[in-house]
Amino acid sequence: MEVHTRKDSSASPAAPPSDSQPPPVAPVQLTVVKAQGLRAIKSDISATLVRVEFKGSVLGDSSKADVSPDGTANYNFLSSFECSSAGPISLDDLVQQPVLLTVIEVVQKEKKQKTIPLGQAVVDLLPLLQGQCSLEVSAPLYAVPTSPSESLHPEAKGGLEVTVFTPEPLLSEAHFARGSLLSVTLEAAYSVPEAFAPAGPQQSYVACLQVPGAGEQDFPLIFKNGILNLGDEKEPLPRPKKWPLDTILAPGALSIPNSFILGGPFEDEDGELNRPEDKEFRTQAESKKRIVWDVERRWFLQPAAVLLLQQQILECRLWPVEVCRVVQAPTSKGKANRVDKGDEDKQISFHGVAYVNLMPLLCPGVSCIRGAFRVFGYQDSEVLEKTKRQHSVLQDLRTRLRLSKEGSWTPGIGSPRPAPSKAQKEDKEKPSRDKDSTRRMSNVTKIHLPDAAVEADSVASPSLDGQQYAEAGTFLLLEIKLDKALVPKRSREELSRRIKEMIPARPPLPPRTSGAKKAVEDYHKHISSIAMSILKEYHKLFGKQLPEHAALDHQSLEEQKCQLNFELNTSGHYFAFKEQLKYAVVKLVREKYLRSTAFESQEELQAFLSELYVYLVEQMHIALNQLLFEEPSAPAPPSHTTQEQLCLFAREAEFNKDYKLASLYHQQRVAQDQHSIQPWLDYGIFYLLLQETARAQHCFQQALSLDPNNIQRSDQPKPVPSLLLCGIVAVMLQHYEEAEICFEDACCLEPSSVLAWTLSGLFYELQTNDIQAEMAFREAKKLLQAQQRSSSEAAEGGGGQKDVSAGCVSSPSPDPEEHVSERVPDGSADKQPEVVEPVLACVAPKEEAIAAEAAPGAPAPGSGLGQPHCSIFMKAVEFLLKVNAVQLVHRALAHELLSLQGAPSCAYYLALAQTYLLKEDLPSCEQSLSEATKMDPIDPNVWAQKGHLSYLRKDFGKAKECYERATSFPRDAEDVHFIWLRLGSIYLQEKEYSRAKQTYLLACQSSASCLTWLGVGIACYRLEEMVEAEDALSEANALNNTNAEVWGYLALICLRGGRELEAEQCYKYTLKLGLSNDALLREIHDAQQRLGFGNPAF
């Protein structure tokens, strides 16, 4: 059906009605212009007329019109009706059903005219409520079958051109915008009881539910004429929705134009029976006996009704949808047949009810719910308890449906009205001119329902036939849709604007690099700058032209030099140059010569100044030669340490509680690439470890500001982790409005993120917003099930073997929590997954450092959360622990415990053990680890955790046993790098140097660092393997030249090798860097005393 709108030009535009009330009386004029393609329906047709019906009432018949050879008949028939809130036709009627147009063939036979229905079309009047005053409609015309057994092609074979006009808008735009159009589509009832059979008396199936109506009265939406389908084939998809019309002769006209039932995966539905274990039952039920409606009922909610709907959902989230089987009896021409009371009680049976959860409609942006809902036997007490409805809707409609047989309006279609007055009753009893023709065209079957008084007792008690619904597993497939969400959702643009407002504008940080080479380069730059300034002064005094002989004698040069010095001194340039060089020289002394303290004697000062002067003059000559001869400067060499190495060094420093050094490494990572998001995220997570929440927030906001528009680019990670971490920090700081913006933006930006929805649910639950919390958890579970399903399908298709634990399938989605700890720094590229999002790649063992801080002097436990899990809450626990956001861990663990159908998982006990370890509750931690061992005794993370616990208790023997067992499994533990470090240190303490060497070499093979090479060097030194020891210590010094212990062992090796100058230099660096190992320092002093060199004090 094509609809064209036009403005009325014949009359001056009327003022729009008030926003609060629709117009009291609004005439609606409908003109049937002509019919086309009539001969496609019937070739030998000569004359026709058109009948216009609305709401079961005939508005009029046109005069007879001849049909042209091309199948066109011109009617130009005008009909009208008045629409008013108190009249028989209200605005609600325009929403619920269309105008029915019937083309009737007129046959002249023996001086009599015989009429035969030829085709029918419908016109939807809903656009009139949307502010339009005029419609031009091309309605498809469907043929009327000549016999019940005739099968017609579903496509229309003709058309009617219709115009609809109202002098003024029926509703103003503001009024319609504040209201909402409600559409309820009842598709079918599946897995119906075996007692449903086509044999016996004519039966029909009815369903109904109530929606807020005018005032305080609810309006019932009735779905009649459900068809029992015995076919084995499923219902086709997509298939059109149908009008709720009874007076219809052409089945094709029942289809609503451009409105289809699309279906979809049952896992994405909002109702019940959407779990993976329900798939087989759903599939079988859709192919068996079922009741099909496919009917859409519409209802316009006035602004007051919209508020009432929200209030009713808040008061009770479950709404009853009643269903029953009734016996149909055709209407006779005489009086209605009287039915005995005993028979009347039997005409309604199988009274059931489905409970539809409408709470998702109160979530922001949600305007539609669709799903399967189980049907149970109707019991007043149960319905009252669940829905707070005191009586049945069918019971309320019995009297009304029976009385409606006497009126001219079809029951269940019009809006609720008060009881008719006496005058109205008298008017209804008057014979109508079109009564006979109406009865012929509207031979609708009526529903006989028993009296309310007789049936009250039977409804109140449990019905035996109604209980068969539960036994058969019957469920309704239902869709409830609003044209606009009850709770508007913030737009993407508004969320981005709010995020930008949260991030204060800060200037970019200057690059911060240090070292002797940088200090020398700065000195060269200052020398070059001063030389250029002096050259400019020289040109001002003596010009740029050289003498004719291209050379000056010595006397002239001396005179120019004296004059230049005089000008520089008198102008103040000399002192400015001096001050400019001072900072560069001080920095060079600190970085190159490591001098930052006062000298002990004047002789030492003079010796140092002489050495420094010679070096500065040499570097000055180098800088001047580069400037004067214009030699191209070599490109800056790449940094020796990569981002991955610096990340590993920072983790090791946190692991050893050297937070100052860890902060330095994080700052170096930020300075190395200020436009990368990952270093800022790791830096903020480090501040969360130190419980410096404000600084962590600054880092996360800085990471978020690197992509202010939150636009996904191929060269940048998604900003979802930044948003989540900003939201977590805002929760810690009790900035709940900012937290809501961050979580909502994260879900909007990455709607497939399980973690984003789960954390949003935890936040909303913290705010006691149960509606949005439930919606967020349901969405997260739905996404996780879809990911597990796709992983299972990929595995079944030969996609490769994956190491998973106990029935769980790892998720393939790019969620932030998926790859937090999967990235292995430096040298482990072969262990990385194919798709790694650089989100939180370097934060895996940070929770160990938390435990180390909680228990001074002892290392911290590992996470033990590396195996895949099937719970959204365990994913959240894993992420929260890895980003040091332990405040929300207990809430997630509580949800995990409540959602479990059996015993808690191994991952649950591992996370619980870590929380106990943070509180230094070692006995409870040991108990949780014991439970984890019972759940999965071959999990390396369990034994790693037990090793960490024993290390905290200084039980190094048991710790060594646990670590050895953790490293003996085919699958590595999450924190295997730190297991190697601790196990190697235990071997060194127990003087098992060969095993210590092999252990540290394994650590070097996976992730080389200064500490791993230091361990190799110490083991080799104790084994008297001096060459290998020096090589290993040199590697360690190359990775970190500020480790005092490395310099100390290098000093020992130089002493053993008789290299006096090198031994003395290494010893100086050992003291300057502050060696804290007293035993090593005593060993160095003993060697110096024994050999007689290596100490400048000698």
mmCIF file of N, CA and C in Angstrom, residues 546-627:
data_model
loop_
_atom_site.group_PDB
_atom_site.id
_atom_site.type_symbol
_atom_site.label_atom_id
_atom_site.label_comp_id
_atom_site.label_asym_id
_atom_site.label_seq_id
_atom_site.Cartn_x
_atom_site.Cartn_y
_atom_site.Cartn_z
ATOM 1 N N LEU A 546 84.978 38.944 3.995
ATOM 2 C CA LEU A 546 86.385 38.684 4.314
ATOM 3 C C LEU A 546 87.271 39.676 3.562
ATOM 4 N N PRO A 547 88.470 39.927 4.056
ATOM 5 C CA PRO A 547 89.404 40.816 3.323
ATOM 6 C C PRO A 547 89.800 40.236 1.974
ATOM 7 N N GLU A 548 90.471 41.052 1.194
ATOM 8 C CA GLU A 548 90.808 40.640 -0.163
ATOM 9 C C GLU A 548 91.694 39.408 -0.182
ATOM 10 N N HIS A 549 92.632 39.313 0.723
ATOM 11 C CA HIS A 549 93.539 38.171 0.737
ATOM 12 C C HIS A 549 92.933 36.964 1.446
ATOM 13 N N ALA A 550 91.676 37.083 1.881
ATOM 14 C CA ALA A 550 90.950 35.972 2.520
ATOM 15 C C ALA A 550 91.614 35.519 3.806
ATOM 16 N N ALA A 551 92.373 36.379 4.461
ATOM 17 C CA ALA A 551 92.999 36.031 5.726
ATOM 18 C C ALA A 551 93.339 37.312 6.467
ATOM 19 N N LEU A 552 93.370 37.232 7.793
ATOM 20 C CA LEU A 552 93.734 38.356 8.659
ATOM 21 C C LEU A 552 95.023 38.035 9.386
ATOM 22 N N ASP A 553 95.806 39.041 9.610
ATOM 23 C CA ASP A 553 97.027 38.809 10.370
ATOM 24 C C ASP A 553 96.694 38.617 11.830
ATOM 25 N N HIS A 554 97.680 38.181 12.591
ATOM 26 C CA HIS A 554 97.467 37.842 13.996
ATOM 27 C C HIS A 554 97.060 39.057 14.812
ATOM 28 N N GLN A 555 97.643 40.210 14.521
ATOM 29 C CA GLN A 555 97.352 41.415 15.290
ATOM 30 C C GLN A 555 95.901 41.856 15.079
ATOM 31 N N SER A 556 95.439 41.777 13.835
ATOM 32 C CA SER A 556 94.049 42.168 13.573
ATOM 33 C C SER A 556 93.069 41.225 14.275
ATOM 34 N N LEU A 557 93.410 39.952 14.264
ATOM 35 C CA LEU A 557 92.536 38.997 14.957
ATOM 36 C C LEU A 557 92.474 39.275 16.449
ATOM 37 N N GLU A 558 93.617 39.605 17.053
ATOM 38 C CA GLU A 558 93.625 39.903 18.489
ATOM 39 C C GLU A 558 92.828 41.143 18.798
ATOM 40 N N GLU A 559 92.900 42.144 17.904
ATOM 41 C CA GLU A 559 92.139 43.362 18.138
ATOM 42 C C GLU A 559 90.630 43.091 18.045
ATOM 43 N N GLN A 560 90.253 42.324 17.023
ATOM 44 C CA GLN A 560 88.841 41.971 16.918
ATOM 45 C C GLN A 560 88.363 41.137 18.104
ATOM 46 N N LYS A 561 89.231 40.259 18.591
ATOM 47 C CA LYS A 561 88.866 39.433 19.746
ATOM 48 C C LYS A 561 88.639 40.284 20.976
ATOM 49 N N CYS A 562 89.560 41.257 21.213
ATOM 50 C CA CYS A 562 89.412 42.135 22.371
ATOM 51 C C CYS A 562 88.142 42.982 22.258
ATOM 52 N N GLN A 563 87.876 43.492 21.070
ATOM 53 C CA GLN A 563 86.690 44.309 20.878
ATOM 54 C C GLN A 563 85.416 43.472 21.063
ATOM 55 N N LEU A 564 85.435 42.208 20.567
ATOM 56 C CA LEU A 564 84.270 41.335 20.730
ATOM 57 C C LEU A 564 84.032 41.007 22.197
ATOM 58 N N ASN A 565 85.134 40.718 22.950
ATOM 59 C CA ASN A 565 84.984 40.438 24.391
ATOM 60 C C ASN A 565 84.430 41.645 25.126
ATOM 61 N N PHE A 566 84.878 42.819 24.718
ATOM 62 C CA PHE A 566 84.394 44.036 25.377
ATOM 63 C C PHE A 566 82.896 44.211 25.136
ATOM 64 N N GLU A 567 82.460 43.997 23.906
ATOM 65 C CA GLU A 567 81.044 44.148 23.597
ATOM 66 C C GLU A 567 80.191 43.100 24.324
ATOM 67 N N LEU A 568 80.698 41.875 24.390
ATOM 68 C CA LEU A 568 79.933 40.825 25.077
ATOM 69 C C LEU A 568 79.811 41.110 26.566
ATOM 70 N N ASN A 569 80.861 41.635 27.181
ATOM 71 C CA ASN A 569 80.823 41.923 28.621
ATOM 72 C C ASN A 569 79.960 43.133 28.922
ATOM 73 N N THR A 570 80.116 44.165 28.111
ATOM 74 C CA THR A 570 79.351 45.381 28.396
ATOM 75 C C THR A 570 77.865 45.210 28.097
ATOM 76 N N SER A 571 77.559 44.351 27.126
ATOM 77 C CA SER A 571 76.143 44.141 26.779
ATOM 78 C C SER A 571 75.451 43.108 27.657
ATOM 79 N N GLY A 572 76.200 42.336 28.415
ATOM 80 C CA GLY A 572 75.612 41.312 29.273
ATOM 81 C C GLY A 572 75.435 39.969 28.612
ATOM 82 N N HIS A 573 75.845 39.868 27.344
ATOM 83 C CA HIS A 573 75.701 38.590 26.668
ATOM 84 C C HIS A 573 76.599 37.522 27.267
ATOM 85 N N TYR A 574 77.756 37.930 27.735
ATOM 86 C CA TYR A 574 78.696 36.934 28.279
ATOM 87 C C TYR A 574 78.091 36.217 29.485
ATOM 88 N N PHE A 575 77.466 36.982 30.376
ATOM 89 C CA PHE A 575 76.878 36.368 31.574
ATOM 90 C C PHE A 575 75.639 35.539 31.210
ATOM 91 N N ALA A 576 74.935 35.955 30.166
ATOM 92 C CA ALA A 576 73.793 35.153 29.730
ATOM 93 C C ALA A 576 74.248 33.809 29.171
ATOM 94 N N PHE A 577 75.345 33.846 28.377
ATOM 95 C CA PHE A 577 75.880 32.588 27.864
ATOM 96 C C PHE A 577 76.368 31.692 28.993
ATOM 97 N N LYS A 578 76.940 32.280 29.986
ATOM 98 C CA LYS A 578 77.455 31.514 31.120
ATOM 99 C C LYS A 578 76.324 30.817 31.872
ATOM 100 N N GLU A 579 75.246 31.564 32.113
ATOM 101 C CA GLU A 579 74.092 30.966 32.792
ATOM 102 C C GLU A 579 73.443 29.882 31.932
ATOM 103 N N GLN A 580 73.485 30.078 30.635
ATOM 104 C CA GLN A 580 72.898 29.088 29.744
ATOM 105 C C GLN A 580 73.648 27.764 29.793
ATOM 106 N N LEU A 581 74.976 27.844 29.940
ATOM 107 C CA LEU A 581 75.791 26.630 29.988
ATOM 108 C C LEU A 581 75.775 25.952 31.350
ATOM 109 N N LYS A 582 75.421 26.719 32.384
ATOM 110 C CA LYS A 582 75.525 26.184 33.741
ATOM 111 C C LYS A 582 74.636 24.959 33.934
ATOM 112 N N TYR A 583 73.383 25.040 33.499
ATOM 113 C CA TYR A 583 72.465 23.920 33.699
ATOM 114 C C TYR A 583 72.926 22.682 32.949
ATOM 115 N N ALA A 584 73.433 22.890 31.707
ATOM 116 C CA ALA A 584 73.900 21.751 30.917
ATOM 117 C C ALA A 584 75.093 21.083 31.573
ATOM 118 N N VAL A 585 75.991 21.881 32.168
ATOM 119 C CA VAL A 585 77.169 21.304 32.820
ATOM 120 C C VAL A 585 76.773 20.559 34.086
ATOM 121 N N VAL A 586 75.850 21.118 34.841
ATOM 122 C CA VAL A 586 75.400 20.443 36.066
ATOM 123 C C VAL A 586 74.743 19.108 35.729
ATOM 124 N N LYS A 587 73.902 19.108 34.704
ATOM 125 C CA LYS A 587 73.240 17.865 34.299
ATOM 126 C C LYS A 587 74.255 16.849 33.821
ATOM 127 N N LEU A 588 75.278 17.302 33.098
ATOM 128 C CA LEU A 588 76.294 16.377 32.603
ATOM 129 C C LEU A 588 77.091 15.779 33.751
ATOM 130 N N VAL A 589 77.390 16.583 34.781
ATOM 131 C CA VAL A 589 78.133 16.077 35.948
ATOM 132 C C VAL A 589 77.311 15.008 36.672
ATOM 133 N N ARG A 590 76.024 15.236 36.798
ATOM 134 C CA ARG A 590 75.182 14.276 37.528
ATOM 135 C C ARG A 590 74.990 12.982 36.747
ATOM 136 N N GLU A 591 74.779 13.107 35.438
ATOM 137 C CA GLU A 591 74.480 11.918 34.645
ATOM 138 C C GLU A 591 75.735 11.186 34.193
ATOM 139 N N LYS A 592 76.790 11.952 33.852
ATOM 140 C CA LYS A 592 78.004 11.316 33.321
ATOM 141 C C LYS A 592 78.923 10.839 34.432
ATOM 142 N N TYR A 593 79.094 11.699 35.432
ATOM 143 C CA TYR A 593 80.040 11.367 36.503
ATOM 144 C C TYR A 593 79.341 10.917 37.782
ATOM 145 N N LEU A 594 78.007 10.918 37.753
ATOM 146 C CA LEU A 594 77.213 10.446 38.904
ATOM 147 C C LEU A 594 77.595 11.178 40.180
ATOM 148 N N ARG A 595 77.858 12.486 40.058
ATOM 149 C CA ARG A 595 78.211 13.307 41.211
ATOM 150 C C ARG A 595 77.023 14.182 41.574
ATOM 151 N N SER A 596 76.525 14.004 42.799
ATOM 152 C CA SER A 596 75.423 14.839 43.283
ATOM 153 C C SER A 596 75.616 15.258 44.720
ATOM 154 N N THR A 597 76.753 14.909 45.301
ATOM 155 C CA THR A 597 77.050 15.251 46.698
ATOM 156 C C THR A 597 78.334 16.075 46.755
ATOM 157 N N ALA A 598 78.579 16.701 47.903
ATOM 158 C CA ALA A 598 79.760 17.556 48.087
ATOM 159 C C ALA A 598 81.034 16.705 48.179
ATOM 160 N N PHE A 599 82.153 17.326 47.819
ATOM 161 C CA PHE A 599 83.443 16.641 47.893
ATOM 162 C C PHE A 599 83.978 16.688 49.312
ATOM 163 N N GLU A 600 84.718 15.658 49.667
ATOM 164 C CA GLU A 600 85.223 15.554 51.031
ATOM 165 C C GLU A 600 86.465 16.403 51.263
ATOM 166 N N SER A 601 87.231 16.687 50.215
ATOM 167 C CA SER A 601 88.476 17.470 50.375
ATOM 168 C C SER A 601 88.650 18.381 49.177
ATOM 169 N N GLN A 602 89.495 19.392 49.350
ATOM 170 C CA GLN A 602 89.771 20.330 48.280
ATOM 171 C C GLN A 602 90.558 19.678 47.164
ATOM 172 N N GLU A 603 91.487 18.770 47.524
ATOM 173 C CA GLU A 603 92.278 18.087 46.496
ATOM 174 C C GLU A 603 91.377 17.248 45.582
ATOM 175 N N GLU A 604 90.385 16.571 46.178
ATOM 176 C CA GLU A 604 89.472 15.778 45.373
ATOM 177 C C GLU A 604 88.668 16.662 44.437
ATOM 178 N N LEU A 605 88.293 17.858 44.926
ATOM 179 C CA LEU A 605 87.546 18.786 44.099
ATOM 180 C C LEU A 605 88.385 19.271 42.924
ATOM 181 N N GLN A 606 89.663 19.615 43.197
ATOM 182 C CA GLN A 606 90.506 20.120 42.112
ATOM 183 C C GLN A 606 90.765 19.047 41.062
ATOM 184 N N ALA A 607 90.955 17.824 41.499
ATOM 185 C CA ALA A 607 91.189 16.746 40.538
ATOM 186 C C ALA A 607 89.964 16.528 39.665
ATOM 187 N N PHE A 608 88.813 16.603 40.291
ATOM 188 C CA PHE A 608 87.596 16.406 39.506
ATOM 189 C C PHE A 608 87.380 17.544 38.518
ATOM 190 N N LEU A 609 87.650 18.794 38.953
ATOM 191 C CA LEU A 609 87.468 19.932 38.068
ATOM 192 C C LEU A 609 88.411 19.867 36.877
ATOM 193 N N SER A 610 89.641 19.403 37.112
ATOM 194 C CA SER A 610 90.590 19.278 35.991
ATOM 195 C C SER A 610 90.091 18.253 34.984
ATOM 196 N N GLU A 611 89.603 17.119 35.478
ATOM 197 C CA GLU A 611 89.082 16.096 34.580
ATOM 198 C C GLU A 611 87.854 16.597 33.833
ATOM 199 N N LEU A 612 87.012 17.303 34.568
ATOM 200 C CA LEU A 612 85.795 17.813 33.938
ATOM 201 C C LEU A 612 86.118 18.855 32.874
ATOM 202 N N TYR A 613 87.092 19.728 33.147
ATOM 203 C CA TYR A 613 87.438 20.786 32.195
ATOM 204 C C TYR A 613 87.937 20.184 30.886
ATOM 205 N N VAL A 614 88.801 19.196 31.003
ATOM 206 C CA VAL A 614 89.324 18.561 29.797
ATOM 207 C C VAL A 614 88.186 17.946 28.983
ATOM 208 N N TYR A 615 87.275 17.296 29.670
ATOM 209 C CA TYR A 615 86.169 16.650 28.961
ATOM 210 C C TYR A 615 85.256 17.681 28.301
ATOM 211 N N LEU A 616 84.969 18.800 29.004
ATOM 212 C CA LEU A 616 84.093 19.814 28.440
ATOM 213 C C LEU A 616 84.717 20.476 27.220
ATOM 214 N N VAL A 617 86.023 20.700 27.260
ATOM 215 C CA VAL A 617 86.692 21.311 26.105
ATOM 216 C C VAL A 617 86.664 20.372 24.908
ATOM 217 N N GLU A 618 86.859 19.093 25.169
ATOM 218 C CA GLU A 618 86.801 18.121 24.070
ATOM 219 C C GLU A 618 85.419 18.095 23.438
ATOM 220 N N GLN A 619 84.399 18.072 24.263
ATOM 221 C CA GLN A 619 83.041 18.046 23.733
ATOM 222 C C GLN A 619 82.686 19.365 23.044
ATOM 223 N N MET A 620 83.262 20.482 23.531
ATOM 224 C CA MET A 620 83.033 21.762 22.864
ATOM 225 C C MET A 620 83.612 21.752 21.454
ATOM 226 N N HIS A 621 84.822 21.197 21.308
ATOM 227 C CA HIS A 621 85.436 21.108 19.980
ATOM 228 C C HIS A 621 84.605 20.225 19.050
ATOM 229 N N ILE A 622 84.086 19.147 19.595
ATOM 230 C CA ILE A 622 83.246 18.270 18.773
ATOM 231 C C ILE A 622 82.003 19.008 18.294
ATOM 232 N N ALA A 623 81.345 19.732 19.191
ATOM 233 C CA ALA A 623 80.134 20.472 18.820
ATOM 234 C C ALA A 623 80.444 21.564 17.811
ATOM 235 N N LEU A 624 81.582 22.298 17.987
ATOM 236 C CA LEU A 624 81.931 23.369 17.052
ATOM 237 C C LEU A 624 82.290 22.806 15.684
ATOM 238 N N ASN A 625 82.983 21.685 15.663
ATOM 239 C CA ASN A 625 83.316 21.077 14.368
ATOM 240 C C ASN A 625 82.063 20.641 13.616
ATOM 241 N N GLN A 626 81.121 20.079 14.357
ATOM 242 C CA GLN A 626 79.864 19.685 13.711
ATOM 243 C C GLN A 626 79.111 20.893 13.175
ATOM 244 N N LEU A 627 79.196 22.021 13.897
ATOM 245 C CA LEU A 627 78.482 23.225 13.482
ATOM 246 C C LEU A 627 79.148 23.898 12.292
#
